[in-house]
Coordinates of C-alpha atoms and ligand atoms in Angstrom, one line a residue:
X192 CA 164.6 191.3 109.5
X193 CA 164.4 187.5 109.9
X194 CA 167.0 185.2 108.5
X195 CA 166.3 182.9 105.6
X196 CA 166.3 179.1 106.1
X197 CA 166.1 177.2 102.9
X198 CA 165.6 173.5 103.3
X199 CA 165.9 171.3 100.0
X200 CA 164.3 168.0 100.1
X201 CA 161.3 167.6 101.8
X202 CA 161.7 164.1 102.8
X203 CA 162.2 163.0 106.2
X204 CA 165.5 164.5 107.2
X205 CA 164.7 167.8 105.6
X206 CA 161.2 167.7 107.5
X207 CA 162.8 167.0 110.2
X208 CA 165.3 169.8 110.0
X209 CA 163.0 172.5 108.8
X210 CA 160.4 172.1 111.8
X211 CA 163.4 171.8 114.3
X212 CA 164.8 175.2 112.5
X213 CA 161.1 176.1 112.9
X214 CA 161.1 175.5 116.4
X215 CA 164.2 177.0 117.6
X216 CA 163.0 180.4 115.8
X217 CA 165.8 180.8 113.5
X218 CA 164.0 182.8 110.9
X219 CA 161.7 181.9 108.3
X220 CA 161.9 178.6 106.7
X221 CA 161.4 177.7 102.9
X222 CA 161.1 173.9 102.1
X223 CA 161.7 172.8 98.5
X224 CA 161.2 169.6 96.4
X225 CA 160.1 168.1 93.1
X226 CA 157.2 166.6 94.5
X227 CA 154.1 169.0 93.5
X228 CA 152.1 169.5 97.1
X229 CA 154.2 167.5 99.3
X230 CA 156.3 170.2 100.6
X231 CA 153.4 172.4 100.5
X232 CA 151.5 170.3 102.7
X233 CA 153.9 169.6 104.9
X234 CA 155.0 173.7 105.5
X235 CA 151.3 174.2 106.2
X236 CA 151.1 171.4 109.0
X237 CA 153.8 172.6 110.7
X238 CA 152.2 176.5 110.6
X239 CA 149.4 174.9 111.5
X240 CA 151.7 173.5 115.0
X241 CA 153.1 176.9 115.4
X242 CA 150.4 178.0 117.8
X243 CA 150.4 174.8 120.1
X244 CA 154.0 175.0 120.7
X245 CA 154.7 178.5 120.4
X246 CA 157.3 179.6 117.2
X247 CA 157.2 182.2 115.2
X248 CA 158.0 181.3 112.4
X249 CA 156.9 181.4 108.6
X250 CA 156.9 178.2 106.8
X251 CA 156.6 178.2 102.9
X252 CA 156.5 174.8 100.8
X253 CA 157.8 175.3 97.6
X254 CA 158.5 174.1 93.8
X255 CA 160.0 176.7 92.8
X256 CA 163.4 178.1 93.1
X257 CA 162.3 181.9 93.0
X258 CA 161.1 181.8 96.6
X259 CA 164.5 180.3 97.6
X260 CA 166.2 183.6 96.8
X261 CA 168.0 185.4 99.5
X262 CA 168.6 182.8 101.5
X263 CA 170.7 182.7 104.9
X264 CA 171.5 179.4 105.4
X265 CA 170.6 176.4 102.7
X266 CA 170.4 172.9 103.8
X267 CA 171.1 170.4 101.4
X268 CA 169.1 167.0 102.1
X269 CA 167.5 166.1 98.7
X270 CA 168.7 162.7 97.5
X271 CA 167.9 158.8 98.0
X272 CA 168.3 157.6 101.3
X273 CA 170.0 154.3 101.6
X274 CA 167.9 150.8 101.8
X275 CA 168.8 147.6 103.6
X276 CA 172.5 145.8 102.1
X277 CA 173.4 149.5 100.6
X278 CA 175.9 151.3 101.4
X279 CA 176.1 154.9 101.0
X280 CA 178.3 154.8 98.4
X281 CA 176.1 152.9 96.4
X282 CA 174.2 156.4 96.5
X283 CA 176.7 158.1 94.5
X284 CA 175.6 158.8 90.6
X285 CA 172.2 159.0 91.3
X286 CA 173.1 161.5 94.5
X287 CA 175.7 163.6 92.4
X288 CA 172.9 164.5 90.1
X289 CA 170.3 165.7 92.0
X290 CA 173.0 167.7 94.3
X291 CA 174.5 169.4 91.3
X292 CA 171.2 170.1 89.6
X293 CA 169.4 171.9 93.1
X294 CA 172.7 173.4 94.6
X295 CA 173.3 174.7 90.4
X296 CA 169.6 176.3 90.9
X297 CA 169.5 177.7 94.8
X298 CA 173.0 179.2 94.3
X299 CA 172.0 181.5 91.5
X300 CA 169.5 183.4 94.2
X301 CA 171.4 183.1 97.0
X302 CA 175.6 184.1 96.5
X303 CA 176.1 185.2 100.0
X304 CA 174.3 181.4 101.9
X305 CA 176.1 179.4 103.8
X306 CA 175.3 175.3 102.5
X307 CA 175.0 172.5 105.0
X308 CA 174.5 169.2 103.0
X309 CA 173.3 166.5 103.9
X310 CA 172.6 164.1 101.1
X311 CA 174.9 160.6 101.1
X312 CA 177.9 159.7 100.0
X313 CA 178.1 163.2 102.6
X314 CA 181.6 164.4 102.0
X315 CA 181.7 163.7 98.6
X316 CA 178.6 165.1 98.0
X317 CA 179.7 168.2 99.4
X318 CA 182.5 168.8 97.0
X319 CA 179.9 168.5 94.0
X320 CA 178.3 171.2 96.5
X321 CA 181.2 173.2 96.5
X322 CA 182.1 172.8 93.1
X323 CA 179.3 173.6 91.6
X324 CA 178.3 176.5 94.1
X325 CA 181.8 178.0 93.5
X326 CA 181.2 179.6 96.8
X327 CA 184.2 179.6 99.0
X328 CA 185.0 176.7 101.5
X329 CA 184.6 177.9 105.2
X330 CA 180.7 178.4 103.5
X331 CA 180.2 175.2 102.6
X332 CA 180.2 172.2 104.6
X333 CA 178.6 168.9 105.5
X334 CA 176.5 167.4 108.5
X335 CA 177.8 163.8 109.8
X336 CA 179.8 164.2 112.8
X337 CA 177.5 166.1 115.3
X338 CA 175.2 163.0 114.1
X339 CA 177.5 160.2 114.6
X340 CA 178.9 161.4 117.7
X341 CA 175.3 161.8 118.9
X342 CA 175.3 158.1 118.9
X343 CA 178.2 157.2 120.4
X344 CA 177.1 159.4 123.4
X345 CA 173.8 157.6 123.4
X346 CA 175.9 154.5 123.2
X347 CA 178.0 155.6 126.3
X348 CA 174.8 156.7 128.4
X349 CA 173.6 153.5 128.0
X350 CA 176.4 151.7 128.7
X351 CA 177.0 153.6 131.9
X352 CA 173.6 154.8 133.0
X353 CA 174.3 158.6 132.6
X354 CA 172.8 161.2 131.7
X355 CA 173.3 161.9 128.0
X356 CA 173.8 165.7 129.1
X357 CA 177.0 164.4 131.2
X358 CA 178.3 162.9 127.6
X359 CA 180.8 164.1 125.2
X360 CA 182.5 162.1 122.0
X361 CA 184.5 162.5 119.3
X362 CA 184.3 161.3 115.9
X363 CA 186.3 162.5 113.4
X364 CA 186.9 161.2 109.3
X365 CA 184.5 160.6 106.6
X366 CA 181.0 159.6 107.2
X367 CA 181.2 155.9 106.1
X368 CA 182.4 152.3 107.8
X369 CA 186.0 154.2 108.3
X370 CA 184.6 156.6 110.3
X371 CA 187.1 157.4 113.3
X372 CA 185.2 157.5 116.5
X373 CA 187.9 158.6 119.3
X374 CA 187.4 157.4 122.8
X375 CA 190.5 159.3 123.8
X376 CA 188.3 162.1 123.7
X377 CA 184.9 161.1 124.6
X378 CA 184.2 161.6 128.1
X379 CA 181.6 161.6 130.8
X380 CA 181.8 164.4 133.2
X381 CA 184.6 165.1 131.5
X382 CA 186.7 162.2 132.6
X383 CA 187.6 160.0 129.3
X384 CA 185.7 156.6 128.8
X385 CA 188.8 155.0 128.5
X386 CA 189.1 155.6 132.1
X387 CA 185.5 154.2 133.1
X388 CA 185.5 151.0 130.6
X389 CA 186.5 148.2 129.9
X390 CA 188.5 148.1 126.2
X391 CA 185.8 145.3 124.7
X392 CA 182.9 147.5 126.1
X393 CA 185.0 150.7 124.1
X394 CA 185.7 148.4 121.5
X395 CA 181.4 147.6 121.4
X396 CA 181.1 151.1 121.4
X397 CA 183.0 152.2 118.5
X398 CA 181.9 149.6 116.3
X399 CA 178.1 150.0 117.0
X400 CA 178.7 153.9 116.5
X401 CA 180.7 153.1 112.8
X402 CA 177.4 151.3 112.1
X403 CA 175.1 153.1 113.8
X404 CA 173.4 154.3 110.4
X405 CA 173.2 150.6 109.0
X406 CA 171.3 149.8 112.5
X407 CA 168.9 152.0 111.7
X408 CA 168.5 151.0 108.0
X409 CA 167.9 147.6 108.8
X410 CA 165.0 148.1 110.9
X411 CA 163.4 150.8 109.0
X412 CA 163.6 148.5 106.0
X413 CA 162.4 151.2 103.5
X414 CA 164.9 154.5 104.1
X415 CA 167.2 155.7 106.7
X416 CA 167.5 157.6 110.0
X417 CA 165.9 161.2 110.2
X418 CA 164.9 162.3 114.1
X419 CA 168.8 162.7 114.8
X420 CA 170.2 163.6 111.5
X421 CA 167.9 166.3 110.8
X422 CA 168.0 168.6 114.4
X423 CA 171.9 167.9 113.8
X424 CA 171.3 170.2 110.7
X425 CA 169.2 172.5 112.9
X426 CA 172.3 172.5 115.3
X427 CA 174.6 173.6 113.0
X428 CA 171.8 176.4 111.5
X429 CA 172.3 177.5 115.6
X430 CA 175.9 177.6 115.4
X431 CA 175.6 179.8 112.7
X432 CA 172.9 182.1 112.5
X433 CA 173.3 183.0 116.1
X434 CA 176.9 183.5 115.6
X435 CA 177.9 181.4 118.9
X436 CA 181.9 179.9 117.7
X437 CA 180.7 177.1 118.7
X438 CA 182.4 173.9 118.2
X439 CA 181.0 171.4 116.2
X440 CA 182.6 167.9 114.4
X441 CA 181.8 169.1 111.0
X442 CA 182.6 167.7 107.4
X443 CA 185.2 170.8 106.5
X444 CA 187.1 171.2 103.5
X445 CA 190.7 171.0 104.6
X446 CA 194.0 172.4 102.9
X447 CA 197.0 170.7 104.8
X448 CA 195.3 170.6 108.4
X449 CA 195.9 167.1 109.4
X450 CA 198.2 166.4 107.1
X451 CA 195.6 166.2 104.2
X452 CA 194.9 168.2 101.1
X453 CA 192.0 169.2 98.7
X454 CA 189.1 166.8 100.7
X455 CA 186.1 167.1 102.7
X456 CA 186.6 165.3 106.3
X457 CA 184.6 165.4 109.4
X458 CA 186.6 167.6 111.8
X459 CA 186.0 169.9 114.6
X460 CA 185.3 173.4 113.2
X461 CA 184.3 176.7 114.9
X462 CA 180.8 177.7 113.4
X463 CA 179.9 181.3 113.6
X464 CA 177.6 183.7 111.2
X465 CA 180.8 183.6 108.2
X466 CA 180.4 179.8 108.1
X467 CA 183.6 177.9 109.0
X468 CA 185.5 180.5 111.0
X469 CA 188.8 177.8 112.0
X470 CA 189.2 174.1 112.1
X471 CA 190.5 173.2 115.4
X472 CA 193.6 170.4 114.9
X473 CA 194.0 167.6 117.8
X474 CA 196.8 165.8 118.2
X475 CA 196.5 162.3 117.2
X476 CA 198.1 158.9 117.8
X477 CA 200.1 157.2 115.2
X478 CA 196.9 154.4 114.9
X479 CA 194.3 157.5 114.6
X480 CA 195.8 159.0 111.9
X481 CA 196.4 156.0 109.9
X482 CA 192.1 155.7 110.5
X483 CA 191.8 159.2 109.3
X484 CA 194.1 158.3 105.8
X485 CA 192.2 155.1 105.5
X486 CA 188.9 157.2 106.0
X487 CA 190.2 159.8 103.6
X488 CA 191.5 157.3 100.8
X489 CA 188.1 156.2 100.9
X490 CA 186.5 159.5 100.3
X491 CA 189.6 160.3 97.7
X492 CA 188.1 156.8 95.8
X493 CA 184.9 159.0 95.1
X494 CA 185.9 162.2 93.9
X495 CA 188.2 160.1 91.4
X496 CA 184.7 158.8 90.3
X497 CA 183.2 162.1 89.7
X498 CA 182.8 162.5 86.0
X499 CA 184.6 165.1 84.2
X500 CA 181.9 168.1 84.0
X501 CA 182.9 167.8 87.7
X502 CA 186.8 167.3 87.8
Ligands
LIG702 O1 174.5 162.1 108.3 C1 174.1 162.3 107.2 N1 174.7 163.2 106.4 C2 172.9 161.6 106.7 C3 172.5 161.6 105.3 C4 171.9 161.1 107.7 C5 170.7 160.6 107.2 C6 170.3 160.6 105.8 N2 171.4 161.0 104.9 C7 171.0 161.2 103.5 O2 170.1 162.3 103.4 C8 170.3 160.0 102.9 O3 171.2 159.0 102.5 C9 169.8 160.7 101.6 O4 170.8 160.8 100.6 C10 169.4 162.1 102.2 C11 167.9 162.3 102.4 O5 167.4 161.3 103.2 P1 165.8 161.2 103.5 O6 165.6 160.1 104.5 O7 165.3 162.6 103.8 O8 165.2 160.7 102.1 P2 163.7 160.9 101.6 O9 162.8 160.8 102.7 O10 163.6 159.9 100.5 O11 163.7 162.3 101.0 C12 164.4 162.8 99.9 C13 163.6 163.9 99.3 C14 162.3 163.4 98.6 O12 161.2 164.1 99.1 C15 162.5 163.6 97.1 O13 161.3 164.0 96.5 C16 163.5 164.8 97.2 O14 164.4 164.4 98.2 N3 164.2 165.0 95.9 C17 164.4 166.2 95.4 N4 164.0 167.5 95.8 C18 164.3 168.5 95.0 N5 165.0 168.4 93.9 C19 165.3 167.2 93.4 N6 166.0 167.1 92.2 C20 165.0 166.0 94.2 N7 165.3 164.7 94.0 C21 164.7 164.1 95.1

């Protein structure tokens, strides 16, 4: 039997993740929103691919939560995207609402899912996720760090003229400005960039990779980035329905690794078919981890605004 892919939000991240999950023949693929038509449009367009670029795959577009039920794997992407001068915390209310109200409905079909979210402020709305769920942590987590170190590898390819294949990096914390992108462990070729650049070219580096998601914004003008957020879902769907232990920087509900307790952080996990299966610990310099408890106070600053139907 195929797995079960649900996809919540058809907007452009989740379209983007459901034809990637499509593509890489994952299992069949169910792609809900509120919009009546939209996602039922969009499933049928991407059947209606299926035969150019070979998948198998079904495709459903949905409204209702019935043909959710069962799921495998849900990937949480409904919510507003950010526009030029927000930041993603500005998100929050709005964001916390629509995550309770369709991770409340999916989880009621599907007990045994594993939930990648997506939606912004990410790693706090993955404790709404998790609270609300009530499904245990190593099955629910959040998608930022495969995306933002995607960019600084892009980043370091083109600051070095390499192949992006010959790339690694390392960005660990909460997916906002305090992200901690590590060049201690980023490498090319497996040699670390702080053996190949200059410190103001590192220093470049980092900073366009903190911001790399307002860069985007402030072209776009109307919404934010969706080609590399949403196969960075599809990644993780990979991980864990082909049950590869594969490594991933994932946001990961942690319980004293890294010295921090009772918050979602990006960290590197081992994703297999039970979800979370261990959280891998690096050791870190005294200046990384003060990044990490800056990045976490931050993310701590917006569970204390969670109201108390929440807490
Ligand atoms: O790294 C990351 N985690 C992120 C997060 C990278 C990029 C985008 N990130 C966040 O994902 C972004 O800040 C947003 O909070 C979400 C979704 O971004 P997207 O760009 O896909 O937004 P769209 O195109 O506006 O799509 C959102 C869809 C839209 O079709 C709405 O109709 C739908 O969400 N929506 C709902 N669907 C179902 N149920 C409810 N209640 C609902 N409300 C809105």
């Amino acid at each position: 039997m195929r797995n079960k892919i649900t996809v919540i939000g058809a907007g452009h991240v989740g379209e983007t993740a459901a034809f990637n999950i499509a593509k890489l023949e994952l299992g069949d693929v169910v792609l809900i929103d509120i919009i009546d038509g939209m996602p039922q449009g969009k499933a049928l367009d991407m059947f209606e691919a299926s035969p150019i670029f070979p998948f198998d795959a079904n495709i459903k577009g949905t409204n209702d939560y019935a043909d959710t039920a069962g799921s495998d794997v849900i990937v949480m992407t409904a919510g507003l995207p950010r526009k030029p001068g927000m930041s993603r915390d500005d998100l929050l209310f709005k964001n916390m609402a629509i995550v309770k109200e369709c991770i409340g409905r999916v989880a009621k079909g599907s007990p045994d899912a594993i939930l990648i979210v997506i939606s912004n402020p990410l790693d706090a709305m993955v404790e709404v996720a998790r609270r609300v769920s009530g499904f245990p942590k190593e099955r629910v987590m959040g998608m930022a760090g495969i995306l933002d170190s995607a960019r600084m590898r892009a980043f370091i390819a083109m600051e070095l003229g390499v192949s992006i294949e010959n790339t690694h990096a390392f960005v660990l914390g909460g997916h906002g400005d305090s992200m901690v992108p590590l060049p201690r462990y980023s490498t090319v070729a497996g040699i670390p960039i702080t053996h190949l650049l200059p410190q103001e070219r590192i220093d470049a580096i980092v900073e366009r990779t903190r911001k790399g998601g307002g860069e985007i914004v402030s072209l776009l003008k109307t919404g934010s980035a969706y080609y590399a957020p949403g196969i960075a879902a599809a990644q993780m769907a990979d991980a864990i329905l082909r049950d590869k232990h594969k490594i991933l920087p994932c946001a990961a509900y942690l319980e004293g690794e890294y010295g921090l307790d009772g918050i979602y952080m990006g960290v590197p996990v081992q994703l297999g078919r039970k979800g979370i299966e261990k959280i891998i610990e690096i050791e870190l310099t005294e200046e990384e981890k003060a990044a990490l408890y800056k990045s976490a106070d931050a993310v701590r600053g917006l569970f204390e605004k969670f109201p108390d139907d929440l807490k």
